[in-house]
Short mmCIF file of C-alpha atoms in Angstrom, two decimals:
data_model
loop_
_atom_site.label_atom_id
_atom_site.label_comp_id
_atom_site.label_asym_id
_atom_site.label_seq_id
_atom_site.Cartn_x
_atom_site.Cartn_y
_atom_site.Cartn_z
CA MET A 1 21.04 -18.60 -173.13
CA LYS A 2 18.78 -18.30 -170.16
CA SER A 3 21.19 -20.21 -167.98
CA ASP A 4 23.64 -17.57 -168.28
CA SER A 5 21.75 -15.76 -165.68
CA VAL A 6 22.99 -18.37 -163.06
CA LYS A 7 26.25 -19.45 -164.78
CA LYS A 8 28.20 -16.46 -166.35
CA GLY A 9 29.88 -13.25 -164.66
CA MET A 10 31.24 -12.51 -161.29
CA GLN A 11 27.91 -11.85 -159.70
CA GLN A 12 27.06 -15.57 -160.47
CA ALA A 13 30.26 -16.94 -158.53
CA PRO A 14 28.05 -18.21 -155.73
CA HIS A 15 25.80 -19.93 -158.22
CA ARG A 16 28.79 -21.58 -159.99
CA SER A 17 29.78 -22.88 -156.35
CA LEU A 18 26.57 -24.67 -156.10
CA PHE A 19 27.10 -26.25 -159.45
CA ASN A 20 30.44 -27.26 -158.39
CA ALA A 21 28.77 -29.05 -155.43
CA LEU A 22 26.72 -31.06 -157.90
CA GLY A 23 29.87 -32.38 -159.40
CA MET A 24 29.31 -30.25 -162.64
CA THR A 25 32.24 -29.52 -164.75
CA GLU A 26 33.32 -26.15 -166.35
CA GLU A 27 32.58 -28.03 -169.82
CA GLU A 28 29.14 -28.94 -168.61
CA MET A 29 28.48 -25.22 -167.40
CA GLU A 30 29.60 -23.94 -170.73
CA ARG A 31 26.78 -25.90 -172.54
CA PRO A 32 22.91 -25.25 -172.40
CA LEU A 33 21.17 -26.44 -169.33
CA ILE A 34 18.35 -28.65 -170.26
CA GLY A 35 15.84 -29.73 -167.64
CA ILE A 36 14.55 -33.30 -167.89
CA VAL A 37 11.34 -33.36 -165.80
CA SER A 38 11.02 -36.96 -164.63
CA SER A 39 7.55 -38.37 -163.18
CA TYR A 40 9.55 -41.63 -162.11
CA ASN A 41 7.94 -43.40 -158.93
CA GLU A 42 7.62 -46.97 -157.59
CA ILE A 43 3.85 -46.51 -157.05
CA VAL A 44 2.37 -46.06 -160.64
CA PRO A 45 2.92 -48.87 -163.18
CA GLY A 46 2.90 -46.32 -165.81
CA HIS A 47 5.81 -44.65 -164.13
CA MET A 48 8.15 -47.48 -162.94
CA ASN A 49 10.19 -47.48 -166.17
CA LEU A 50 10.55 -43.75 -166.49
CA ASP A 51 14.07 -43.99 -164.70
CA LYS A 52 15.24 -45.80 -167.89
CA ILE A 53 13.43 -43.43 -170.25
CA VAL A 54 15.11 -40.54 -168.49
CA ASP A 55 18.54 -41.96 -168.89
CA ALA A 56 17.91 -42.52 -172.56
CA VAL A 57 16.73 -38.60 -172.86
CA LYS A 58 20.01 -37.53 -170.94
CA MET A 59 22.15 -39.50 -173.44
CA GLY A 60 20.20 -37.77 -176.26
CA VAL A 61 20.61 -34.32 -174.75
CA ALA A 62 24.52 -35.02 -174.12
CA MET A 63 25.01 -36.45 -177.43
CA ALA A 64 23.80 -33.34 -178.99
CA GLY A 65 25.75 -31.07 -176.76
CA GLY A 66 23.68 -30.09 -173.81
CA THR A 67 23.85 -30.58 -170.13
CA PRO A 68 20.86 -32.76 -168.79
CA VAL A 69 19.58 -32.12 -165.39
CA MET A 70 16.82 -34.30 -163.88
CA VAL A 71 14.17 -32.72 -161.79
CA PRO A 72 10.91 -34.42 -160.31
CA ALA A 73 7.12 -34.25 -160.91
CA ILE A 74 4.44 -36.08 -159.02
CA ALA A 75 1.98 -38.64 -160.20
CA VAL A 76 -1.06 -40.52 -158.97
CA CYS A 77 -2.29 -43.90 -160.31
CA ASP A 78 -5.80 -43.53 -161.02
CA GLY A 79 -6.42 -47.25 -160.78
CA ILE A 80 -5.01 -47.39 -157.28
CA ALA A 81 -6.86 -44.23 -156.17
CA MET A 82 -10.32 -45.45 -157.61
CA GLY A 83 -13.28 -45.94 -155.42
CA HIS A 84 -11.98 -44.15 -152.38
CA ILE A 85 -10.80 -40.75 -151.00
CA GLY A 86 -7.81 -41.15 -153.20
CA MET A 87 -9.71 -40.21 -156.19
CA LYS A 88 -10.48 -36.83 -154.84
CA TYR A 89 -6.69 -36.24 -155.09
CA SER A 90 -6.33 -37.18 -158.79
CA LEU A 91 -7.46 -34.36 -160.79
CA VAL A 92 -6.18 -31.88 -158.50
CA THR A 93 -2.64 -33.03 -159.26
CA ARG A 94 -2.81 -31.53 -162.46
CA ASP A 95 -2.34 -28.22 -161.31
CA LEU A 96 0.22 -29.15 -158.76
CA ILE A 97 2.44 -30.66 -161.32
CA ALA A 98 1.97 -27.54 -163.60
CA ASP A 99 2.68 -25.19 -160.77
CA SER A 100 5.72 -27.15 -159.28
CA THR A 101 7.16 -27.73 -162.76
CA GLU A 102 6.75 -23.88 -163.61
CA CYS A 103 8.51 -23.01 -160.35
CA LEU A 104 11.34 -25.66 -160.75
CA ALA A 105 12.12 -24.44 -164.50
CA LYS A 106 11.99 -20.51 -163.66
CA ALA A 107 13.87 -20.85 -160.55
CA HIS A 108 16.63 -22.78 -162.17
CA ALA A 109 16.94 -20.94 -165.43
CA PHE A 110 16.82 -23.96 -167.75
CA ASP A 111 17.35 -23.22 -171.30
CA ALA A 112 14.99 -25.99 -172.50
CA LEU A 113 12.90 -29.04 -171.31
CA VAL A 114 12.16 -32.49 -171.97
CA MET A 115 8.94 -33.75 -170.19
CA VAL A 116 8.80 -37.48 -169.01
CA PRO A 117 5.10 -38.21 -168.06
CA ASN A 118 2.66 -41.19 -168.70
CA CYS A 119 -0.35 -41.27 -166.60
CA ASP A 120 -3.42 -39.23 -166.40
CA LYS A 121 -2.94 -35.83 -164.93
CA ASN A 122 0.71 -35.99 -165.46
CA VAL A 123 0.54 -35.34 -169.20
CA PRO A 124 -1.74 -32.26 -169.23
CA GLY A 125 -0.13 -31.02 -166.14
CA LEU A 126 3.20 -30.86 -167.74
CA LEU A 127 1.59 -29.57 -170.91
CA MET A 128 0.18 -26.62 -169.10
CA ALA A 129 3.57 -26.02 -167.62
CA ALA A 130 5.27 -26.08 -170.99
CA ALA A 131 2.83 -23.47 -172.17
CA ARG A 132 3.43 -21.23 -169.28
CA ILE A 133 7.02 -21.54 -169.25
CA ASN A 134 7.56 -21.23 -173.11
CA ILE A 135 10.96 -22.45 -173.71
CA PRO A 136 11.85 -25.17 -176.11
CA THR A 137 10.19 -28.30 -174.82
CA VAL A 138 9.70 -31.93 -175.98
CA PHE A 139 7.56 -34.69 -174.67
CA VAL A 140 8.28 -38.32 -174.45
CA SER A 141 5.92 -40.66 -172.63
CA GLY A 142 6.77 -43.91 -170.86
CA GLY A 143 4.26 -45.58 -173.38
CA PRO A 144 1.44 -47.96 -173.08
CA MET A 145 1.18 -51.41 -171.09
CA LEU A 146 0.92 -54.39 -173.45
CA ALA A 147 -2.56 -55.99 -173.28
CA GLY A 148 -3.25 -58.93 -170.92
CA ARG A 149 -4.15 -62.33 -172.03
CA VAL A 150 -7.12 -64.21 -170.52
CA GLN A 151 -8.43 -67.40 -171.70
CA GLY A 152 -6.91 -66.70 -175.24
CA HIS A 153 -8.54 -63.18 -175.31
CA LYS A 154 -6.69 -59.82 -174.86
CA THR A 155 -7.88 -57.76 -171.84
CA SER A 156 -7.14 -54.86 -169.75
CA LEU A 157 -7.83 -52.87 -166.60
CA SER A 158 -11.30 -52.10 -167.57
CA SER A 159 -12.16 -55.72 -167.80
CA MET A 160 -10.61 -56.24 -164.61
CA PHE A 161 -13.09 -53.85 -162.97
CA GLU A 162 -16.01 -55.23 -164.90
CA ALA A 163 -15.05 -58.57 -163.55
CA VAL A 164 -15.82 -57.64 -160.09
CA GLY A 165 -19.31 -56.55 -161.22
CA ALA A 166 -19.89 -59.85 -162.94
CA TYR A 167 -18.80 -61.75 -159.70
CA THR A 168 -21.38 -59.76 -157.74
CA ALA A 169 -24.03 -60.55 -160.33
CA GLY A 170 -23.14 -64.66 -160.00
CA ASN A 171 -21.66 -64.58 -163.52
CA MET A 172 -18.11 -65.16 -162.27
CA THR A 173 -16.30 -67.33 -159.61
CA GLU A 174 -13.74 -66.08 -157.29
CA GLU A 175 -11.27 -68.08 -159.35
CA ASP A 176 -12.28 -66.33 -162.61
CA VAL A 177 -11.75 -62.86 -161.07
CA ARG A 178 -8.14 -64.05 -159.59
CA GLU A 179 -7.13 -65.16 -163.10
CA TYR A 180 -8.01 -61.54 -164.34
CA GLU A 181 -6.44 -60.25 -161.28
CA GLU A 182 -2.99 -61.90 -162.21
CA LYS A 183 -3.21 -61.42 -166.01
CA ALA A 184 -5.01 -58.24 -167.01
CA CYS A 185 -2.03 -55.82 -166.20
CA PRO A 186 0.94 -57.73 -167.44
CA THR A 187 3.57 -55.16 -167.89
CA CYS A 188 4.83 -51.53 -166.87
CA GLY A 189 3.14 -48.91 -168.79
CA SER A 190 -0.07 -46.87 -169.08
CA CYS A 191 -2.95 -49.09 -169.03
CA SER A 192 -3.41 -50.58 -172.29
CA GLY A 193 -6.80 -49.26 -173.91
CA MET A 194 -7.56 -45.76 -175.06
CA TYR A 195 -8.06 -44.48 -171.61
CA THR A 196 -7.14 -40.97 -170.32
CA ALA A 197 -3.38 -41.58 -170.20
CA ASN A 198 -2.97 -43.09 -173.56
CA SER A 199 -5.61 -40.42 -174.87
CA MET A 200 -3.40 -37.61 -173.66
CA ASN A 201 -0.08 -39.08 -174.93
CA CYS A 202 -1.64 -39.58 -178.26
CA LEU A 203 -2.92 -36.07 -178.43
CA THR A 204 0.33 -34.66 -177.28
CA GLU A 205 1.80 -36.19 -180.52
CA VAL A 206 -1.17 -34.69 -182.52
CA LEU A 207 -0.55 -31.28 -180.89
CA GLY A 208 3.13 -31.42 -182.22
CA MET A 209 4.65 -31.57 -178.78
CA GLY A 210 5.87 -35.17 -178.94
CA LEU A 211 7.67 -37.17 -181.48
CA LYS A 212 6.01 -40.03 -183.78
CA GLY A 213 5.32 -42.71 -181.76
CA ASN A 214 5.05 -40.81 -178.34
CA GLY A 215 1.58 -42.29 -177.96
CA THR A 216 1.68 -45.72 -179.19
CA ILE A 217 5.25 -47.57 -178.86
CA PRO A 218 4.72 -49.88 -175.81
CA ALA A 219 6.65 -49.24 -172.71
CA VAL A 220 8.49 -52.43 -172.69
CA TYR A 221 9.73 -51.96 -176.29
CA SER A 222 13.42 -51.13 -176.69
CA GLU A 223 11.98 -48.59 -179.41
CA ARG A 224 10.78 -46.33 -176.62
CA LEU A 225 14.39 -45.97 -175.40
CA LYS A 226 15.51 -44.91 -178.85
CA LEU A 227 12.54 -42.60 -179.06
CA ALA A 228 13.56 -40.83 -175.83
CA LYS A 229 17.08 -40.57 -177.02
CA HIS A 230 15.76 -38.94 -180.08
CA ALA A 231 13.63 -36.59 -178.14
CA GLY A 232 16.52 -35.51 -176.21
CA MET A 233 18.49 -34.70 -179.47
CA ALA A 234 15.29 -32.88 -180.78
CA VAL A 235 15.03 -30.39 -177.83
CA MET A 236 18.62 -29.23 -178.78
CA GLU A 237 17.48 -28.73 -182.38
CA MET A 238 14.51 -26.92 -181.13
CA LEU A 239 16.99 -24.60 -178.81
CA LYS A 240 19.05 -23.78 -181.79
CA LYS A 241 15.88 -22.77 -183.94
CA ASN A 242 14.30 -21.14 -180.87
CA ILE A 243 10.92 -23.42 -181.46
CA CYS A 244 8.86 -22.85 -178.28
CA PRO A 245 5.62 -24.40 -177.11
CA ARG A 246 3.39 -21.36 -178.07
CA ASP A 247 4.58 -21.64 -181.56
CA ILE A 248 3.42 -25.05 -181.61
CA MET A 249 0.41 -25.18 -179.33
CA THR A 250 -1.77 -22.79 -181.49
CA GLU A 251 -5.54 -22.38 -182.03
CA LYS A 252 -5.17 -24.57 -185.03
CA ALA A 253 -3.04 -27.22 -183.24
CA PHE A 254 -6.03 -27.55 -180.65
CA HIS A 255 -8.54 -27.80 -183.46
CA ASN A 256 -6.44 -30.87 -184.95
CA ALA A 257 -6.40 -32.11 -181.41
CA LEU A 258 -10.16 -32.06 -180.98
CA THR A 259 -10.57 -33.50 -184.54
CA MET A 260 -8.12 -36.51 -183.74
CA ASP A 261 -9.72 -37.08 -180.41
CA MET A 262 -13.12 -37.72 -182.31
CA ALA A 263 -11.51 -39.88 -184.74
CA LEU A 264 -9.72 -42.02 -182.24
CA GLY A 265 -12.45 -42.03 -179.52
CA CYS A 266 -10.32 -40.54 -176.79
CA SER A 267 -11.33 -40.37 -172.95
CA THR A 268 -14.01 -37.94 -172.09
CA ASN A 269 -11.36 -36.51 -169.83
CA SER A 270 -9.68 -34.89 -172.98
CA MET A 271 -12.62 -32.37 -172.57
CA LEU A 272 -11.28 -31.08 -169.12
CA HIS A 273 -7.52 -31.17 -170.03
CA LEU A 274 -7.56 -29.70 -173.68
CA PRO A 275 -9.32 -26.59 -172.35
CA ALA A 276 -7.00 -26.48 -169.49
CA ILE A 277 -3.70 -26.64 -171.55
CA ALA A 278 -5.05 -24.11 -174.25
CA HIS A 279 -5.73 -21.64 -171.34
CA ASP A 280 -2.17 -21.78 -170.27
CA ALA A 281 -1.06 -21.43 -174.07
CA GLY A 282 -3.34 -18.32 -174.40
CA VAL A 283 -5.91 -19.99 -176.43
CA GLU A 284 -9.67 -19.99 -175.83
CA LEU A 285 -10.70 -23.34 -176.65
CA ASN A 286 -14.69 -23.18 -176.37
CA LEU A 287 -16.17 -26.82 -176.17
CA GLU A 288 -19.19 -25.42 -178.18
CA ILE A 289 -17.18 -26.29 -181.16
CA ALA A 290 -16.67 -29.89 -180.20
CA ASN A 291 -19.91 -30.93 -181.69
CA GLU A 292 -19.32 -28.88 -184.86
CA ILE A 293 -16.05 -30.93 -185.29
CA SER A 294 -17.78 -34.12 -184.37
CA ALA A 295 -20.29 -33.69 -186.91
CA LYS A 296 -17.66 -33.86 -189.75
CA THR A 297 -15.06 -36.20 -188.30
CA PRO A 298 -15.63 -39.96 -188.65
CA ASN A 299 -14.82 -42.16 -185.89
CA LEU A 300 -12.01 -44.63 -187.07
CA CYS A 301 -10.90 -46.42 -183.91
CA HIS A 302 -12.66 -48.67 -181.40
CA LEU A 303 -9.91 -49.24 -179.02
CA ALA A 304 -10.50 -50.63 -175.58
CA PRO A 305 -12.98 -50.24 -173.72
CA ALA A 306 -15.19 -49.39 -176.84
CA GLY A 307 -13.75 -52.44 -178.83
CA PRO A 308 -11.24 -55.45 -178.89
CA THR A 309 -8.17 -53.57 -180.16
CA TYR A 310 -5.39 -52.01 -177.79
CA MET A 311 -2.63 -49.49 -178.06
CA GLU A 312 -0.08 -52.24 -179.24
CA ASP A 313 -2.58 -52.77 -182.17
CA LEU A 314 -2.60 -49.12 -183.10
CA ASN A 315 1.24 -49.01 -182.82
CA GLU A 316 1.42 -51.81 -185.40
CA ALA A 317 -1.20 -50.50 -187.58
CA GLY A 318 0.97 -47.28 -188.14
CA GLY A 319 0.18 -45.31 -184.92
CA ILE A 320 -1.22 -41.51 -184.60
CA TYR A 321 0.31 -40.47 -187.77
CA ALA A 322 -1.35 -43.11 -189.88
CA VAL A 323 -4.69 -42.11 -188.16
CA MET A 324 -3.90 -38.26 -189.01
CA ASN A 325 -3.01 -39.21 -192.53
CA GLU A 326 -6.39 -41.00 -193.07
CA ILE A 327 -8.25 -38.15 -191.71
CA SER A 328 -6.27 -35.70 -193.65
CA LYS A 329 -7.70 -37.20 -196.76
CA LEU A 330 -11.08 -35.31 -195.95
CA GLY A 331 -9.27 -31.94 -195.26
CA LEU A 332 -10.02 -31.78 -191.80
CA LEU A 333 -6.46 -31.35 -190.36
CA GLU A 334 -4.43 -27.91 -190.51
CA LEU A 335 -1.37 -29.28 -192.02
CA ASP A 336 0.89 -26.21 -191.48
CA CYS A 337 1.20 -26.46 -188.09
CA MET A 338 4.73 -26.51 -186.57
CA THR A 339 5.96 -29.41 -184.45
CA VAL A 340 8.78 -30.40 -182.23
CA THR A 341 10.49 -32.05 -185.43
CA GLY A 342 11.00 -28.88 -186.90
CA LYS A 343 8.58 -29.81 -189.63
CA THR A 344 4.78 -29.22 -190.05
CA VAL A 345 2.09 -31.77 -189.47
CA GLY A 346 1.74 -32.29 -193.21
CA GLU A 347 5.38 -33.04 -193.56
CA ASN A 348 5.38 -35.39 -190.49
CA ILE A 349 2.41 -37.43 -191.49
CA LYS A 350 3.22 -37.72 -195.32
CA ASN A 351 3.52 -41.28 -196.55
CA CYS A 352 2.25 -42.74 -193.02
CA VAL A 353 -0.07 -45.38 -194.14
CA ASN A 354 -2.72 -47.51 -192.45
CA LYS A 355 -1.41 -50.89 -192.09
CA ASN A 356 -4.46 -52.63 -190.70
CA HIS A 357 -8.05 -51.56 -191.42
CA ASP A 358 -9.44 -53.61 -188.79
CA VAL A 359 -7.85 -51.33 -186.26
CA ILE A 360 -7.86 -48.03 -188.15
CA ARG A 361 -10.91 -47.98 -190.25
CA PRO A 362 -10.62 -46.26 -193.69
CA VAL A 363 -12.41 -42.78 -193.84
CA GLU A 364 -14.76 -44.57 -196.41
CA GLU A 365 -15.50 -46.88 -193.84
CA PRO A 366 -15.84 -45.45 -190.38
CA TYR A 367 -17.43 -46.93 -187.26
CA SER A 368 -19.62 -43.94 -187.40
CA GLN A 369 -19.62 -40.87 -189.51
CA THR A 370 -19.53 -38.62 -186.49
CA GLY A 371 -16.93 -38.47 -183.80
CA GLY A 372 -16.13 -40.44 -180.63
CA ILE A 373 -17.35 -37.85 -178.09
CA ALA A 374 -20.44 -35.61 -177.74
CA ILE A 375 -21.20 -32.50 -175.84
CA LEU A 376 -24.84 -32.59 -174.36
CA LYS A 377 -27.02 -29.59 -173.30
CA GLY A 378 -30.63 -29.16 -171.87
CA ASN A 379 -32.42 -28.33 -168.94
CA LEU A 380 -30.26 -30.81 -166.67
CA ALA A 381 -26.83 -29.38 -168.14
CA PRO A 382 -27.46 -25.94 -169.40
CA ASP A 383 -23.71 -25.26 -169.85
CA SER A 384 -22.61 -28.89 -170.99
CA ALA A 385 -22.34 -32.36 -170.26
CA VAL A 386 -19.96 -35.05 -171.94
CA VAL A 387 -20.30 -38.50 -173.24
CA LYS A 388 -17.89 -41.00 -175.11
CA ARG A 389 -20.41 -41.75 -177.80
CA SER A 390 -18.25 -44.45 -179.33
CA ALA A 391 -18.54 -46.40 -176.31
CA VAL A 392 -22.26 -46.22 -176.00
CA ALA A 393 -24.32 -49.24 -177.07
CA PRO A 394 -26.66 -48.07 -180.20
CA GLU A 395 -29.85 -48.86 -178.10
CA MET A 396 -28.73 -46.40 -175.41
CA LEU A 397 -28.04 -43.29 -177.79
CA LYS A 398 -31.67 -42.45 -177.07
CA HIS A 399 -33.14 -43.41 -173.78
CA GLU A 400 -35.65 -42.35 -171.03
CA GLY A 401 -35.74 -43.40 -167.70
CA PRO A 402 -36.60 -42.78 -163.94
CA ALA A 403 -33.81 -40.98 -162.04
CA ARG A 404 -32.09 -43.07 -159.21
CA VAL A 405 -30.52 -40.27 -157.09
CA PHE A 406 -27.41 -40.46 -155.07
CA ASP A 407 -25.68 -37.72 -153.39
CA CYS A 408 -22.06 -39.45 -153.65
CA GLU A 409 -20.49 -42.35 -155.31
CA GLU A 410 -20.34 -44.73 -152.48
CA ASP A 411 -24.18 -44.66 -152.17
CA ALA A 412 -24.78 -45.44 -155.73
CA ILE A 413 -22.01 -48.31 -155.81
CA GLU A 414 -24.08 -49.89 -152.74
CA ALA A 415 -27.29 -49.58 -154.69
CA ILE A 416 -26.10 -51.12 -157.90
CA LYS A 417 -24.27 -53.99 -156.23
CA GLY A 418 -27.20 -54.56 -153.89
CA GLY A 419 -29.30 -55.07 -156.93
CA LYS A 420 -31.54 -52.07 -156.52
CA ILE A 421 -30.81 -50.61 -160.14
CA VAL A 422 -32.81 -52.22 -162.84
CA ALA A 423 -32.90 -51.96 -166.47
CA GLY A 424 -34.23 -48.56 -167.62
CA ASP A 425 -33.14 -46.64 -164.79
CA VAL A 426 -30.94 -43.67 -164.91
CA VAL A 427 -28.42 -43.39 -162.15
CA VAL A 428 -27.67 -39.68 -161.08
CA ILE A 429 -24.68 -39.32 -158.80
CA ARG A 430 -24.20 -35.57 -157.80
CA TYR A 431 -22.04 -33.53 -155.54
CA GLU A 432 -18.83 -34.96 -157.07
CA GLY A 433 -17.87 -32.14 -159.24
CA PRO A 434 -14.71 -30.03 -159.02
CA LYS A 435 -16.15 -27.89 -156.11
CA GLY A 436 -18.62 -30.57 -154.71
CA GLY A 437 -16.38 -33.51 -154.35
CA PRO A 438 -14.07 -31.73 -154.15
CA GLY A 439 -11.73 -32.89 -157.10
CA MET A 440 -14.47 -34.41 -159.59
CA ARG A 441 -13.59 -38.10 -158.87
CA GLU A 442 -13.75 -40.73 -161.72
CA MET A 443 -16.86 -43.06 -161.71
CA LEU A 444 -15.06 -46.30 -162.89
CA ASN A 445 -16.38 -48.36 -160.08
CA PRO A 446 -20.17 -47.60 -160.78
CA THR A 447 -19.83 -47.87 -164.51
CA SER A 448 -17.91 -51.02 -164.28
CA ALA A 449 -20.40 -52.60 -161.89
CA ILE A 450 -23.45 -51.69 -164.05
CA ALA A 451 -21.48 -53.25 -167.16
CA GLY A 452 -20.33 -56.13 -165.33
CA MET A 453 -23.77 -57.01 -164.02
CA GLY A 454 -25.20 -56.91 -167.54
CA LEU A 455 -26.95 -53.66 -167.46
CA GLY A 456 -24.59 -51.64 -169.72
CA SER A 457 -27.12 -51.48 -172.51
CA SER A 458 -30.09 -50.51 -170.39
CA VAL A 459 -28.94 -48.24 -167.67
CA ALA A 460 -27.47 -44.68 -167.91
CA LEU A 461 -25.49 -42.98 -165.70
CA ILE A 462 -25.28 -39.17 -165.27
CA THR A 463 -22.94 -37.25 -163.01
CA ASP A 464 -21.28 -33.88 -162.18
CA GLY A 465 -18.21 -35.86 -161.54
CA ARG A 466 -16.22 -37.50 -164.44
CA PHE A 467 -15.43 -40.73 -165.85
CA SER A 468 -12.24 -42.81 -166.42
CA GLY A 469 -11.28 -43.41 -169.98
CA ALA A 470 -12.06 -47.12 -169.10
CA SER A 471 -15.61 -46.39 -168.58
CA ARG A 472 -18.04 -47.49 -171.11
CA GLY A 473 -21.83 -47.25 -171.69
CA ALA A 474 -24.29 -44.13 -171.49
CA SER A 475 -21.90 -42.59 -169.05
CA ILE A 476 -22.50 -38.92 -169.06
CA GLY A 477 -20.27 -36.62 -167.08
CA HIS A 478 -19.09 -33.28 -166.41
CA ALA A 479 -22.61 -31.87 -166.09
CA CYS A 480 -22.52 -28.21 -165.42
CA PRO A 481 -23.49 -26.15 -163.55
CA GLU A 482 -22.56 -28.83 -160.65
CA ALA A 483 -24.71 -29.59 -157.86
CA ALA A 484 -22.45 -27.89 -155.39
CA VAL A 485 -23.32 -24.45 -157.00
CA GLY A 486 -27.13 -25.29 -157.29
CA GLY A 487 -27.01 -26.51 -160.90
CA PRO A 488 -30.21 -28.47 -162.08
CA ILE A 489 -28.57 -31.81 -161.19
CA ALA A 490 -28.86 -30.75 -157.58
CA LEU A 491 -32.64 -30.49 -158.06
CA VAL A 492 -33.52 -33.87 -159.49
CA GLU A 493 -35.68 -36.09 -157.43
CA GLU A 494 -36.15 -39.93 -157.22
CA GLY A 495 -38.36 -40.93 -160.03
CA ASP A 496 -37.99 -37.92 -162.33
CA ILE A 497 -37.92 -38.89 -166.09
CA ILE A 498 -34.51 -38.22 -167.50
CA SER A 499 -34.29 -37.87 -171.29
CA ILE A 500 -31.18 -38.60 -173.16
CA ASP A 501 -30.79 -38.00 -176.99
CA ILE A 502 -26.91 -38.37 -177.71
CA ASP A 503 -27.35 -37.91 -181.29
CA ASN A 504 -29.30 -34.70 -180.90
CA HIS A 505 -27.04 -33.55 -178.13
CA ARG A 506 -29.80 -33.24 -175.45
CA LEU A 507 -29.89 -34.11 -171.77
CA ASP A 508 -33.11 -33.04 -170.20
CA VAL A 509 -35.09 -33.79 -167.07
CA LYS A 510 -38.97 -33.87 -167.77
CA VAL A 511 -40.02 -31.36 -165.07
CA SER A 512 -41.63 -28.11 -165.71
CA GLU A 513 -39.87 -25.02 -165.55
CA ALA A 514 -42.19 -23.80 -162.44
CA GLU A 515 -41.57 -26.86 -160.56
CA MET A 516 -37.83 -26.40 -161.15
CA ALA A 517 -38.06 -22.80 -159.97
CA ARG A 518 -39.92 -24.13 -156.80
CA ARG A 519 -36.98 -26.56 -156.05
CA LYS A 520 -34.23 -24.10 -156.82
CA ALA A 521 -35.89 -21.64 -154.42
CA ASP A 522 -35.91 -24.46 -151.69
CA TRP A 523 -32.52 -25.48 -152.30
CA GLN A 524 -29.66 -25.22 -149.83
CA PRO A 525 -25.97 -25.52 -150.51
CA ARG A 526 -24.67 -29.01 -149.17
CA LYS A 527 -21.87 -28.68 -146.27
CA PRO A 528 -18.32 -28.78 -147.70
CA GLN A 529 -17.10 -32.17 -147.32
CA VAL A 530 -13.48 -31.06 -146.92
CA THR A 531 -12.67 -27.89 -145.13
CA THR A 532 -8.66 -28.32 -144.62
CA GLY A 533 -5.61 -28.78 -146.88
CA TYR A 534 -5.10 -28.70 -150.65
CA LEU A 535 -8.72 -30.10 -151.33
CA ALA A 536 -10.21 -27.15 -149.51
CA ARG A 537 -8.11 -24.74 -151.33
CA TYR A 538 -8.91 -26.49 -154.68
CA ALA A 539 -12.51 -26.43 -154.14
CA ALA A 540 -12.29 -22.49 -153.27
CA MET A 541 -10.65 -21.73 -156.69
CA ALA A 542 -11.87 -24.37 -159.16
CA ALA A 543 -13.60 -23.36 -162.30
CA PRO A 544 -16.32 -25.40 -163.92
CA ALA A 545 -15.64 -28.55 -165.87
CA SER A 546 -16.92 -26.74 -168.99
CA ARG A 547 -13.82 -24.52 -168.48
CA GLY A 548 -11.49 -27.43 -167.66
CA ALA A 549 -11.77 -27.28 -163.87
CA ILE A 550 -8.67 -24.90 -164.25
CA LEU A 551 -7.95 -22.87 -160.84
CA GLU A 552 -9.32 -19.53 -161.18
CA ILE A 553 -6.85 -16.69 -159.81
#
């Protein structure tokens, strides 16, 4: 066992004295040492229940003959961080989480790990760490929030943000907004739609790193505690069989994840996180293949914000395994991939039936024949840009309009809420990329304002930043190269005509090559917005969004 290096032999007597200081018995020291990486805190609603999950995991580990030891990981609530400087500190925590967890696990010679994440950057950060450390590891998340109920209808955080836009447009009263405020987020858990947290928890299940139900069992269900106990037991079986993350997170597993991403209609942030996780697993995941996979993968789910169903509905319909089983009918999944159950994907999903065709469409009757996410290219984004196609109104799949250009999110929000954006416009928000932000902020406030003011089917938004999974509409992010390095988005001028053709994967500005070359020659780099602290270090080291915005060594 790896932990023998801190527990066995005369040279380890000082180490054992410190285990004694922890109150650890000789019997506990004889057992495998299992690190339980807890993301519990009291500021993130998706994490406030993780102490209960951790306790259940520890029980499962102990029942199966291990010695569980809890260690911490940080987490940021994207909703609370939204729309101010706090959002610059969201994406960047992914790498802090991965780095600190790697340090904890290696320094203390754990034999295996159980990761207990829930929200946006916490899940991919811990998956990155698992790939690096490569000892037996199981994931069990805190689970999704139940949907809110307002005036007899289910609702969620995205409705809350859009309510503010509706109030600004005069379509809601202050009392209406207050009702949403009090009812939209009724329980602990990751926000109830197919936003980034739930997308990544579901894709963890698809990758094979979480047990059945990891992505969909609601946070408040007792079934979630049973799942956590089974996760503790499962990691002990993995330790016996020496099944490690890199045995599971193979190139085939990432292809499965991209396929299911398209079928589920996941957050565009998955296009940042999957390449980053793959990188740490030693797999080169080129987003060029995303459109190839999308072209043959039907979109079967329209969970909020794309439609009226929520994570609790997906859970009752059979969960992720039911969607995988549906997609497998088309021969689109690699069924021989190993998983944390010790069984293959094919063995896991066998007989997992679709129990509600209104939540999970049969492959014969999909929402669309192509997947939920599209990668766009063109002279405005020569490397790539990303859009959640399944959340775009049909009339906006192809659109041309004048550019309304803003060099930061705040200026764009002021113009939108000030009534200066009209039907047909294409809002361009730049210098918000990994280096330019720095930190690549989510743009939920402007997209929600556009939707709330009734412009969601007539106004597009393009940015080198990114979007919350709660964003909907023609919201095109991750434009690469970003403005901070002189990408074409930095050269767009007010009134330029921008052409969007999502079905044909195009994003162009109707300006001649000669004129763009002239503008490029005149362009000057923008003064860095942050020059000290972690954000400055991140800006100096961040790779392009097309490569997952990983830190380059």
